[in-house]
Structure formats: C-alpha cells, structure tokens
Short mmCIF file of C-alpha atoms in Angstrom, two decimals:
data_model
loop_
_atom_site.label_atom_id
_atom_site.label_comp_id
_atom_site.label_asym_id
_atom_site.label_seq_id
_atom_site.Cartn_x
_atom_site.Cartn_y
_atom_site.Cartn_z
CA UNK A 511 128.44 -151.00 83.19
CA UNK A 512 129.53 -148.05 81.04
CA UNK A 513 133.15 -146.91 81.52
CA UNK A 514 134.78 -143.96 79.79
CA UNK A 515 138.54 -144.41 79.31
CA UNK A 516 140.65 -141.34 78.51
CA UNK A 517 144.11 -141.91 77.06
CA UNK A 518 146.68 -140.25 74.79
CA UNK A 519 147.49 -143.56 73.04
CA UNK A 520 145.70 -146.73 72.02
CA UNK A 521 146.94 -149.76 70.08
CA UNK A 522 146.76 -150.36 67.15
CA UNK A 523 146.16 -146.72 66.19
CA UNK A 524 148.87 -144.80 68.03
CA UNK A 525 151.63 -146.26 70.18
CA UNK A 526 154.91 -145.10 71.73
CA UNK A 527 155.09 -147.73 74.48
CA UNK A 528 153.24 -150.09 76.76
CA UNK A 529 150.48 -147.60 77.63
CA UNK A 530 148.91 -148.10 74.21
CA UNK A 531 149.00 -151.87 74.56
CA UNK A 532 147.10 -151.61 77.84
CA UNK A 533 144.45 -149.13 76.68
CA UNK A 534 143.93 -151.12 73.48
CA UNK A 535 143.63 -154.53 75.13
CA UNK A 536 141.68 -153.71 78.31
CA UNK A 537 138.40 -152.71 76.59
CA UNK A 538 138.44 -155.94 74.58
CA UNK A 539 139.05 -158.01 77.73
CA UNK A 540 136.28 -156.22 79.65
CA UNK A 541 133.57 -156.53 76.98
CA UNK A 542 132.69 -160.20 77.46
CA UNK A 543 132.55 -159.60 81.22
CA UNK A 544 129.74 -157.07 81.00
CA UNK A 545 131.73 -153.83 80.95
CA UNK A 546 131.35 -151.55 77.93
CA UNK A 547 134.43 -149.33 77.74
CA UNK A 548 134.47 -146.42 75.33
CA UNK A 549 137.81 -144.63 74.86
CA UNK A 550 138.43 -140.93 74.24
CA UNK A 551 141.60 -140.36 72.21
CA UNK A 552 143.15 -137.35 70.45
CA UNK A 553 142.55 -137.06 66.71
CA UNK A 554 146.14 -137.44 65.58
CA UNK A 555 146.53 -137.77 61.78
CA UNK A 556 146.84 -141.57 61.98
CA UNK A 557 143.68 -141.77 64.09
CA UNK A 558 141.64 -139.48 61.82
CA UNK A 559 142.78 -141.50 58.79
CA UNK A 560 141.48 -144.71 60.35
CA UNK A 561 137.82 -143.85 59.76
CA UNK A 562 136.02 -142.24 56.83
CA UNK A 563 132.48 -141.47 58.02
CA UNK A 564 132.88 -138.39 60.14
CA UNK A 565 129.77 -137.19 61.93
CA UNK A 566 130.32 -135.13 65.05
CA UNK A 567 128.37 -135.99 68.18
CA UNK A 568 129.53 -132.81 69.92
CA UNK A 569 130.94 -129.49 68.73
CA UNK A 570 133.20 -126.92 70.37
CA UNK A 571 133.15 -123.46 68.77
CA UNK A 572 136.30 -122.78 70.81
CA UNK A 573 138.45 -125.33 72.63
CA UNK A 574 141.89 -124.21 73.73
CA UNK A 575 142.36 -121.88 70.78
CA UNK A 576 140.34 -123.38 67.96
CA UNK A 577 137.28 -125.25 66.75
CA UNK A 578 136.94 -128.87 67.74
CA UNK A 579 134.50 -131.74 67.49
CA UNK A 580 134.02 -135.20 68.96
CA UNK A 581 133.28 -138.18 66.73
CA UNK A 582 131.83 -141.49 67.92
CA UNK A 583 133.38 -144.29 65.85
CA UNK A 584 134.08 -148.00 65.98
CA UNK A 585 137.48 -149.11 64.70
CA UNK A 586 137.99 -152.85 64.83
CA UNK A 587 136.87 -154.01 68.26
CA UNK A 588 137.31 -150.57 69.82
CA UNK A 589 134.51 -148.10 70.57
CA UNK A 590 136.03 -144.62 70.44
CA UNK A 591 135.34 -140.97 70.95
CA UNK A 592 137.86 -139.12 68.80
CA UNK A 593 138.67 -135.50 69.60
CA UNK A 594 139.14 -133.77 66.25
CA UNK A 595 141.02 -130.57 67.09
CA UNK A 596 143.33 -129.87 64.12
CA UNK A 597 145.00 -126.88 65.78
CA UNK A 598 146.17 -129.19 68.56
CA UNK A 599 146.67 -132.64 67.04
CA UNK A 600 147.00 -132.41 63.24
CA UNK A 601 150.79 -132.37 63.25
CA UNK A 602 153.63 -134.40 61.81
CA UNK A 603 155.87 -136.13 64.32
CA UNK A 604 155.04 -138.13 67.43
CA UNK A 605 152.03 -137.66 69.68
CA UNK A 606 154.06 -135.53 72.11
CA UNK A 607 156.71 -133.92 69.97
CA UNK A 608 158.34 -133.18 66.66
CA UNK A 609 160.03 -135.69 64.40
CA UNK A 610 163.37 -134.56 65.83
CA UNK A 611 162.22 -135.50 69.34
CA UNK A 612 161.55 -132.05 70.87
CA UNK A 613 158.36 -131.78 72.93
CA UNK A 614 155.57 -129.63 71.54
CA UNK A 615 155.67 -126.44 73.66
CA UNK A 616 151.87 -126.41 73.92
CA UNK A 617 151.50 -129.94 75.28
CA UNK A 618 149.92 -128.42 78.36
CA UNK A 619 147.18 -126.99 76.14
CA UNK A 620 146.76 -130.10 74.00
CA UNK A 621 146.19 -132.43 76.91
CA UNK A 622 144.18 -129.92 78.91
CA UNK A 623 141.83 -129.97 75.92
CA UNK A 624 141.67 -133.77 75.92
CA UNK A 625 140.97 -133.76 79.66
CA UNK A 626 138.38 -131.00 79.42
CA UNK A 627 136.48 -133.03 76.84
CA UNK A 628 136.77 -136.10 79.06
CA UNK A 629 135.26 -134.13 81.92
CA UNK A 630 132.47 -132.80 79.70
CA UNK A 631 131.57 -136.29 78.46
CA UNK A 632 131.56 -137.55 82.05
CA UNK A 633 129.11 -134.77 82.85
CA UNK A 634 126.67 -135.77 80.13
CA UNK A 635 127.70 -133.50 77.25
CA UNK A 636 127.02 -136.16 74.61
CA UNK A 637 123.33 -136.97 74.20
CA UNK A 638 122.54 -140.60 74.94
CA UNK A 639 125.82 -141.38 76.65
CA UNK A 640 126.58 -141.10 80.36
CA UNK A 641 129.38 -143.19 81.83
CA UNK A 642 129.02 -144.84 85.20
CA UNK A 643 132.74 -144.40 85.82
CA UNK A 644 135.79 -142.70 84.27
CA UNK A 645 139.23 -144.32 83.94
CA UNK A 646 142.13 -141.98 83.09
CA UNK A 647 145.68 -142.95 82.14
CA UNK A 648 148.91 -141.08 82.95
CA UNK A 649 149.49 -137.34 83.08
CA UNK A 650 148.12 -136.59 79.62
CA UNK A 651 144.57 -137.45 80.69
CA UNK A 652 144.91 -136.99 84.46
CA UNK A 653 143.36 -133.53 84.37
CA UNK A 654 140.09 -135.18 83.30
CA UNK A 655 139.56 -135.94 86.96
CA UNK A 656 140.20 -132.33 87.95
CA UNK A 657 137.66 -131.11 85.39
CA UNK A 658 135.21 -133.64 86.81
CA UNK A 659 135.93 -132.58 90.38
CA UNK A 660 135.29 -128.92 89.68
CA UNK A 661 132.49 -129.44 87.15
CA UNK A 662 129.23 -131.27 86.52
CA UNK A 663 130.72 -134.76 86.94
CA UNK A 664 131.88 -134.28 90.52
CA UNK A 665 129.79 -137.26 91.67
CA UNK A 666 130.99 -139.70 89.01
CA UNK A 667 133.45 -142.32 90.31
CA UNK A 668 136.91 -142.14 88.80
CA UNK A 669 140.29 -143.78 88.88
CA UNK A 670 143.67 -143.07 87.39
CA UNK A 671 146.20 -145.65 86.30
CA UNK A 672 149.83 -144.62 86.67
CA UNK A 673 151.88 -146.37 84.02
CA UNK A 674 155.07 -144.49 84.93
CA UNK A 675 155.27 -141.97 87.77
CA UNK A 676 158.40 -140.41 86.29
CA UNK A 677 156.31 -138.56 83.69
CA UNK A 678 154.15 -136.04 85.51
CA UNK A 679 153.16 -133.15 83.24
CA UNK A 680 154.51 -130.23 85.27
CA UNK A 681 153.96 -126.71 83.91
CA UNK A 682 154.34 -123.14 85.10
CA UNK A 683 151.64 -121.36 87.07
CA UNK A 684 151.07 -118.99 84.15
CA UNK A 685 148.96 -121.55 82.29
CA UNK A 686 146.34 -121.83 85.02
CA UNK A 687 144.26 -118.93 83.78
CA UNK A 688 143.73 -120.67 80.45
CA UNK A 689 142.62 -124.02 81.84
CA UNK A 690 139.04 -122.96 82.51
CA UNK A 691 139.09 -124.15 86.10
CA UNK A 692 137.81 -122.14 89.08
CA UNK A 693 140.34 -120.20 91.14
CA UNK A 694 139.85 -122.58 94.08
CA UNK A 695 141.51 -125.34 92.00
CA UNK A 696 144.88 -123.59 92.22
CA UNK A 697 145.52 -124.82 95.74
CA UNK A 698 147.61 -127.55 97.35
CA UNK A 699 144.70 -130.00 97.41
CA UNK A 700 143.89 -129.15 93.80
CA UNK A 701 146.16 -128.78 90.78
CA UNK A 702 148.92 -126.69 92.37
CA UNK A 703 152.28 -128.47 92.49
CA UNK A 704 155.48 -126.79 93.71
CA UNK A 705 154.17 -123.40 92.65
CA UNK A 706 153.08 -124.57 89.20
CA UNK A 707 150.42 -126.84 87.77
CA UNK A 708 150.89 -130.61 88.04
CA UNK A 709 148.67 -132.63 85.74
CA UNK A 710 149.43 -136.05 87.22
CA UNK A 711 149.37 -134.63 90.73
CA UNK A 712 145.91 -133.17 90.06
CA UNK A 713 144.66 -136.55 88.91
CA UNK A 714 146.10 -138.34 91.92
CA UNK A 715 144.44 -135.78 94.17
CA UNK A 716 141.01 -135.98 92.51
CA UNK A 717 140.72 -139.69 91.67
CA UNK A 718 138.48 -141.89 93.76
CA UNK A 719 141.11 -144.62 93.36
CA UNK A 720 144.67 -144.90 92.07
CA UNK A 721 146.08 -147.95 90.36
CA UNK A 722 149.56 -148.84 89.22
CA UNK A 723 150.37 -151.59 86.77
CA UNK A 724 151.86 -154.01 89.30
CA UNK A 725 151.50 -154.65 93.05
CA UNK A 726 155.21 -154.18 93.77
CA UNK A 727 155.32 -150.82 91.96
CA UNK A 728 152.31 -149.69 94.02
CA UNK A 729 154.42 -150.17 97.13
CA UNK A 730 157.66 -148.84 95.63
CA UNK A 731 156.15 -145.44 94.76
CA UNK A 732 155.34 -144.85 98.41
CA UNK A 733 159.08 -144.48 99.09
CA UNK A 734 161.10 -141.36 98.14
CA UNK A 735 163.40 -143.45 95.92
CA UNK A 736 160.58 -144.25 93.50
CA UNK A 737 157.97 -141.64 94.47
CA UNK A 738 159.42 -138.92 92.20
CA UNK A 739 158.34 -136.19 94.61
CA UNK A 740 154.77 -137.51 94.86
CA UNK A 741 155.34 -140.13 97.57
CA UNK A 742 153.84 -137.86 100.23
CA UNK A 743 150.57 -137.51 98.33
CA UNK A 744 150.55 -141.20 97.42
CA UNK A 745 150.98 -142.17 101.08
CA UNK A 746 148.08 -139.88 101.97
CA UNK A 747 146.01 -141.82 99.43
CA UNK A 748 147.40 -145.24 100.44
CA UNK A 749 143.98 -146.71 101.28
CA UNK A 750 142.87 -145.92 97.72
CA UNK A 751 145.99 -147.36 96.06
CA UNK A 752 145.90 -150.66 94.16
CA UNK A 753 148.39 -152.60 92.06
CA UNK A 754 147.00 -154.59 89.12
CA UNK A 755 149.54 -156.25 86.88
CA UNK A 756 149.11 -155.79 83.13
CA UNK A 757 148.23 -158.57 80.76
CA UNK A 758 149.02 -158.88 77.07
CA UNK A 759 146.94 -159.59 73.99
CA UNK A 760 147.50 -163.33 73.64
CA UNK A 761 145.98 -163.34 70.16
CA UNK A 762 148.59 -160.92 68.84
CA UNK A 763 151.38 -162.48 70.89
CA UNK A 764 150.91 -166.13 70.02
CA UNK A 765 153.88 -168.18 68.76
CA UNK A 766 151.46 -170.66 67.23
CA UNK A 767 149.95 -168.10 64.84
CA UNK A 768 152.43 -165.19 64.71
CA UNK A 769 152.87 -164.10 61.09
CA UNK A 770 156.21 -162.44 61.93
CA UNK A 771 157.88 -165.75 62.75
CA UNK A 772 159.77 -167.83 60.23
CA UNK A 773 158.50 -170.92 62.05
CA UNK A 774 155.46 -171.10 64.31
CA UNK A 775 155.61 -173.37 67.36
CA UNK A 776 154.13 -174.33 70.72
CA UNK A 777 155.42 -175.59 74.06
CA UNK A 778 155.26 -179.09 72.56
CA UNK A 779 157.32 -178.14 69.48
CA UNK A 780 160.10 -175.95 70.89
CA UNK A 781 162.57 -177.41 68.42
CA UNK A 782 160.88 -175.32 65.70
CA UNK A 783 162.34 -172.21 67.34
CA UNK A 784 165.65 -173.10 65.64
CA UNK A 785 164.48 -171.55 62.37
CA UNK A 786 163.65 -168.30 64.11
CA UNK A 787 167.03 -168.40 65.85
CA UNK A 788 168.72 -168.68 62.45
CA UNK A 789 166.78 -165.61 61.25
CA UNK A 790 167.98 -163.65 64.31
CA UNK A 791 171.59 -164.75 63.73
CA UNK A 792 171.42 -163.59 60.12
CA UNK A 793 169.73 -160.26 60.93
CA UNK A 794 172.21 -159.39 63.69
CA UNK A 795 175.33 -160.94 62.15
CA UNK A 796 175.84 -163.41 64.97
CA UNK A 797 177.97 -166.53 64.87
CA UNK A 798 175.94 -169.75 64.75
CA UNK A 799 177.73 -171.60 67.53
CA UNK A 800 174.88 -172.85 69.72
CA UNK A 801 175.56 -170.53 72.66
CA UNK A 802 172.49 -168.77 74.07
CA UNK A 803 171.33 -165.58 72.39
CA UNK A 804 170.22 -162.97 74.91
CA UNK A 805 168.16 -160.20 73.36
CA UNK A 806 167.39 -156.63 74.34
CA UNK A 807 164.19 -155.01 73.02
CA UNK A 808 163.99 -151.63 74.72
CA UNK A 809 164.23 -147.90 74.69
CA UNK A 810 167.89 -147.14 75.28
CA UNK A 811 167.44 -144.99 78.38
CA UNK A 812 168.63 -144.60 81.95
CA UNK A 813 165.34 -145.85 83.40
CA UNK A 814 165.63 -149.06 81.39
CA UNK A 815 169.14 -149.62 82.82
CA UNK A 816 170.73 -149.62 79.39
CA UNK A 817 173.79 -147.77 80.66
CA UNK A 818 174.28 -150.57 83.21
CA UNK A 819 174.10 -153.15 80.43
CA UNK A 820 176.41 -151.15 78.17
CA UNK A 821 179.03 -151.08 80.93
CA UNK A 822 179.14 -154.89 81.24
CA UNK A 823 178.72 -156.15 77.66
CA UNK A 824 182.29 -157.47 77.69
CA UNK A 825 181.43 -159.52 80.77
CA UNK A 826 178.27 -160.86 79.12
CA UNK A 827 180.26 -162.03 76.11
CA UNK A 828 182.90 -163.53 78.42
CA UNK A 829 180.13 -165.43 80.22
CA UNK A 830 179.39 -167.25 76.97
CA UNK A 831 176.31 -165.46 75.69
CA UNK A 832 175.62 -163.61 72.48
CA UNK A 833 173.67 -160.33 72.43
CA UNK A 834 171.04 -159.14 69.93
CA UNK A 835 169.99 -155.56 70.69
CA UNK A 836 167.02 -153.70 69.17
CA UNK A 837 166.31 -150.20 70.40
CA UNK A 838 166.87 -146.48 70.18
CA UNK A 839 167.08 -143.57 72.56
CA UNK A 840 170.08 -141.91 74.15
CA UNK A 841 172.59 -141.15 71.39
CA UNK A 842 175.53 -141.86 73.68
CA UNK A 843 174.18 -145.29 74.56
CA UNK A 844 173.50 -146.05 70.91
CA UNK A 845 177.12 -145.20 70.13
CA UNK A 846 178.48 -147.25 73.02
CA UNK A 847 176.50 -150.33 72.00
CA UNK A 848 177.43 -149.98 68.33
CA UNK A 849 181.09 -149.76 69.39
CA UNK A 850 180.65 -152.93 71.46
CA UNK A 851 179.19 -154.69 68.42
CA UNK A 852 182.22 -153.64 66.38
CA UNK A 853 184.51 -154.86 69.16
CA UNK A 854 182.76 -158.23 69.42
CA UNK A 855 181.81 -159.05 65.83
CA UNK A 856 179.69 -162.16 65.69
CA UNK A 857 178.96 -161.99 69.42
CA UNK A 858 176.99 -158.73 69.63
CA UNK A 859 174.59 -157.36 67.02
CA UNK A 860 172.77 -154.02 67.24
CA UNK A 861 169.85 -152.64 65.24
CA UNK A 862 169.10 -149.01 66.12
CA UNK A 863 165.41 -148.17 65.85
CA UNK A 864 162.20 -150.05 66.45
CA UNK A 865 160.70 -152.76 64.27
CA UNK A 866 157.53 -154.47 65.52
CA UNK A 867 157.97 -157.51 63.29
CA UNK A 868 161.62 -157.95 64.25
CA UNK A 869 160.71 -157.74 67.93
CA UNK A 870 158.37 -160.72 67.44
CA UNK A 871 161.06 -162.66 65.58
CA UNK A 872 163.53 -161.99 68.41
CA UNK A 873 161.09 -163.27 71.03
CA UNK A 874 160.53 -166.34 68.88
CA UNK A 875 164.19 -167.06 68.16
CA UNK A 876 166.33 -165.79 71.03
CA UNK A 877 166.91 -167.93 74.09
CA UNK A 878 166.45 -165.16 76.65
CA UNK A 879 165.57 -161.50 77.03
CA UNK A 880 167.35 -159.27 79.56
CA UNK A 881 165.48 -156.38 81.21
CA UNK A 882 167.79 -154.46 83.61
CA UNK A 883 165.39 -151.58 84.45
CA UNK A 884 166.17 -149.36 87.42
CA UNK A 885 162.42 -149.24 87.99
CA UNK A 886 159.66 -150.88 85.97
CA UNK A 887 156.01 -150.19 86.77
CA UNK A 888 154.99 -153.41 85.03
CA UNK A 889 156.90 -154.25 81.88
CA UNK A 890 155.44 -156.13 78.95
CA UNK A 891 158.47 -157.53 77.16
CA UNK A 892 159.04 -160.09 79.92
CA UNK A 893 155.43 -161.23 79.46
CA UNK A 894 156.01 -161.60 75.73
CA UNK A 895 159.15 -163.57 76.61
CA UNK A 896 157.19 -165.96 78.83
CA UNK A 897 154.64 -166.47 76.09
CA UNK A 898 157.33 -167.24 73.50
CA UNK A 899 159.71 -169.38 75.56
CA UNK A 900 162.27 -166.55 75.48
CA UNK A 901 163.38 -166.81 79.10
CA UNK A 902 163.34 -163.45 80.95
CA UNK A 903 166.35 -162.22 82.92
CA UNK A 904 165.02 -159.32 85.00
CA UNK A 905 165.98 -156.79 87.63
CA UNK A 906 164.12 -157.49 90.86
CA UNK A 907 161.87 -154.43 90.77
CA UNK A 908 158.24 -153.47 90.10
CA UNK A 909 156.27 -155.71 87.77
CA UNK A 910 159.40 -157.63 86.81
CA UNK A 911 159.62 -159.01 90.34
CA UNK A 912 155.89 -159.80 90.32
CA UNK A 913 155.83 -161.79 87.09
CA UNK A 914 159.06 -163.86 86.97
CA UNK A 915 159.97 -166.77 89.26
CA UNK A 916 163.74 -166.99 89.72
CA UNK A 917 165.45 -170.23 88.72
CA UNK A 918 167.06 -170.83 92.10
CA UNK A 919 167.64 -174.38 93.33
CA UNK A 920 164.31 -174.60 95.14
CA UNK A 921 162.33 -173.34 92.15
CA UNK A 922 164.19 -175.63 89.76
CA UNK A 923 163.59 -178.63 92.02
CA UNK A 924 159.88 -177.78 92.24
CA UNK A 925 159.68 -177.22 88.49
CA UNK A 926 158.20 -173.72 88.84
CA UNK A 927 161.05 -171.47 87.64
CA UNK A 928 160.24 -169.17 84.71
CA UNK A 929 163.34 -166.96 84.49
CA UNK A 930 166.20 -165.31 86.33
CA UNK A 931 166.16 -162.34 88.71
CA UNK A 932 169.04 -160.13 89.84
CA UNK A 933 169.53 -157.13 92.11
CA UNK A 934 168.60 -153.91 90.27
CA UNK A 935 171.14 -151.22 89.41
CA UNK A 936 173.97 -153.76 89.59
CA UNK A 937 175.93 -154.73 86.49
CA UNK A 938 177.83 -157.47 88.28
CA UNK A 939 174.59 -159.08 89.42
CA UNK A 940 173.29 -158.95 85.85
CA UNK A 941 176.38 -160.73 84.51
CA UNK A 942 176.07 -163.34 87.26
CA UNK A 943 172.43 -163.97 86.28
CA UNK A 944 173.51 -164.45 82.67
CA UNK A 945 176.25 -166.84 83.83
CA UNK A 946 173.56 -168.84 85.64
CA UNK A 947 171.49 -168.83 82.48
CA UNK A 948 174.41 -170.08 80.37
CA UNK A 949 174.94 -172.95 82.81
CA UNK A 950 171.28 -173.98 82.77
CA UNK A 951 171.07 -173.57 78.98
CA UNK A 952 173.73 -176.30 78.73
CA UNK A 953 171.21 -178.72 80.29
CA UNK A 954 168.58 -179.09 77.53
CA UNK A 955 165.98 -180.89 79.65
CA UNK A 956 166.12 -178.34 82.47
CA UNK A 957 166.16 -175.46 80.00
CA UNK A 958 163.11 -176.75 78.14
CA UNK A 959 161.34 -177.13 81.48
CA UNK A 960 161.88 -173.43 82.27
CA UNK A 961 160.64 -172.46 78.80
CA UNK A 962 157.52 -174.58 79.06
CA UNK A 963 156.76 -173.38 82.59
CA UNK A 964 156.89 -169.79 81.35
CA UNK A 965 154.69 -170.60 78.37
CA UNK A 966 152.10 -172.07 80.78
CA UNK A 967 151.87 -168.80 82.73
CA UNK A 968 148.58 -166.92 82.35
CA UNK A 969 149.76 -163.61 80.93
CA UNK A 970 146.40 -162.75 79.37
CA UNK A 971 144.16 -159.90 80.45
CA UNK A 972 141.60 -162.26 81.97
CA UNK A 973 142.67 -162.09 85.64
CA UNK A 974 143.63 -158.42 85.43
CA UNK A 975 140.30 -157.51 83.84
CA UNK A 976 138.49 -159.24 86.70
CA UNK A 977 140.47 -157.17 89.22
CA UNK A 978 139.59 -153.93 87.42
CA UNK A 979 135.93 -154.95 87.46
CA UNK A 980 136.13 -155.61 91.20
CA UNK A 981 137.56 -152.12 91.70
CA UNK A 982 134.96 -150.53 89.40
CA UNK A 983 132.19 -152.19 91.42
CA UNK A 984 133.75 -151.01 94.69
CA UNK A 985 133.79 -147.42 93.45
CA UNK A 986 130.22 -147.65 92.21
CA UNK A 987 129.14 -148.96 95.61
CA UNK A 988 130.75 -145.92 97.23
CA UNK A 989 128.75 -143.69 94.89
CA UNK A 990 125.54 -145.49 95.82
CA UNK A 991 126.35 -145.09 99.49
#
C-alpha cells in the first residue's frame, strides 16, 4: 500500500512540537507492516541542507509567486518529497514565523503551495508514483484534500489527522482568488468559513475520514467547549471520526540506551536513576533532600495550563515537592515562574528555553512530571514519563485521560496504577494530586511498583500503526465499492 503523507514538520529534520514526532515515527512503524509512506515536506533551509544530491522529479515554472521543484530523497529511514520553493520557505526563523515569533504574513500562500503540490502528487503528477491514499496533518496541509476534491485526485481516499483543533488556518476571503480553486469551492460545504477561507475546515469537509490523536479528544471536540467553532461540522462527520492515540519512538526514548542520561537504567535497575536525579538537582539548583522532584517540560502557555500551575507553586512546595521547570512561551508566565524560583531557592528551579538533551535527563532523573493542560489532544511527555519511570501527574482530559491509570486505592491494590489524575482547570486539584504523590513516594515499594507498571506500558507505535492500517484499508474498500 502506497500512502502519501503531507505535513509541515517531520522529526528529526524540523520540529516545533509533537506533530513532528508523529509524522517522523509513523512511516517507520508502518513500513514493516506493508505500508510504504512517503512524506511531502516544505524545503526549509534545514531540510534542504540535509541532502546533497538534488534532482527534481517535478518542476513548477510558477507556484504561488515563484519557481519551485519537488525532489525525491531518502534521509535516514524516511522517504521524502521535498518542496523546494525558495521564495516561500528559504527563510531564517521558525517554520511559521520570524525569529522574534511573529507569523509570516504569507503563511496562507506558503501552505496553499504545499497543499497544491500534495494534491498534484495525489493526482499522478510525478511519473512512476501514484499513492493509494493521502494522509494530511493539521491546517498547514489540510488544503491538500480540497485540491484533491476539486482536481484530478477526487477519487483518491484521504484522511486528515487533527493534532490540535485550536490551530485552524483562518484567512480573509481576499486570498481565495489566488488559491487556484474553482469558484464553486468558495461555499459552505467547501473552503468558506465565517466569510473567509478556513484551511482546517476545508480539510475536515473534504476528508474521507478524520482522526484525532486520542479517543477522548475525538469525543471532546464534538462539544462547543473543545470544538473551537468546528463542533457543528465535526458532529456532521461523526461517523467518519476516529481517535487513535499516538505512540512514541521507543528507540529514541529508551532509558537503557539514552545517550543524554548520566546513568542508563531499566525497570530492574531503578536505583541507577539516582545519578540522573543528582544531575537535575545540580542543573536546577535544587536542594538534595530526598523529597520528590516534579518536573515540567512544556510550552508555557494557557492551553498547557501553565498559568494554573504558576498560581499554585507555593502550594506545591508546601506539599513537600520540588519543581524543575523547562519551557518557554508567554513572557508573563516566564516572569512569574522565575520569581517563584527566586522566592523558593532550592525548591524551584527554572530553565527558560528548550533543550532536547536536558528534557531526556529530566525524564530520567525526576520522580514525576506534571501536565496540567486545559485540553490535550494526545500529549507525548506523559508517554515519555511512563517509559522512563517518571510518574505522570495529569489533568483528566484528552489523551492524558486515555494513557494514565490513576493511583486510587483500587488501582494500587490491583497493581495497575501508572500515575495520578486530577480534574482539569483546577489548581487545588493539582496540588491535591501532588500531595497524594508525595505520600506514595514515601513508600518505596509502592512507588517502585507504580514506576515499573508505567515502564511496562506499550507506548510504542505498534498498536497505533495497526489501527491506522485498519482505517486505511477501510477507506480503500470504500473506493473499491
């Protein structure tokens, strides 16, 4: 089975969040199961620098304002189509904006181009390659499905994975004339959205199937609270809606081989984590008193519930825990957390920014990781925590609720607990969960049982890949019918 994936990010080439981890790991998980996934990605500078032999398999004399070409390359274990469009993607800064954080004003054009190319490839533009199915990710590639719907690939099965419904790609109606779509597309059942053009909405409308990255989030987005204005459309498409929880790359995230750790370990050698704990204490300036270290590895944003955490840090310290925080985002939140660290020297440490190696060390040395998201389509850091014996403390929402078994009395008695859950959007509930954690941490045998149970959990892509294959086959059967 040949599947074309279209995405704005792919690990290890370009990453701003969990989307890249998914689009980088899924093709590798599918390959041994008989699915050949080739991924179309923009030719950002870091992507173009990753390969030297550049031979175009398709040329565009004019694509959204300039010349462009598509290169077929293999980088590591990934088969890629790279869209080389310097006028759109050869820029310093992030994939979506400048180094200062401002969005590129022509993002509508940049990702229309990516989607147009995805639609062309689906329609057979590249000699010798014709996908059986197209899999798009988030708003940046969602318009691929619109170009397919109104072009040559109208009969090719497609699905879109929503990694976060909050990001929708909404633009003014004035851009429609430059998208190269027929006039009929600018209607309610097409790309029109509240008088403008909605990229994600267009993909949700055109896709043969819609997936989210956890079963609970698939249900949550049907309600106005989480539907972000699209719940009406999603409910119309409810029979085509599926929730498939993400996996992680268990080769990269492996405490037994992780090069970022001071000491490698397994479920049988948890005592080795002490050396990693010492490294965390030194890096974050924490007192070495044996109390549990609760870490935060997150964007410091409202969605991630970081304002809720910032409001109760005094209570967390009073509960007997130490905090190690790695993240960046809202300047006000950064300032509030840095002030808390100054107020509680030795109990709270903050590193502003993102450091991949440090994030591994924290998972390998901290006792727990707290994830207080207001909504969380799937979440990956709790899966890393399970893998590393860094016990997750999570808000009961989305994929967090689907992947963590709360350490209540019944679960502890049955020996199945893997973490702690609390009511979302509730600082008091978070502090109470951490109090529960501190109490259990004081019982070494019970604590080690929770760690080992989490480390036994199958957080790989294996089961999730099987579910995607089942859905791919279902869509192909509909095509055959």
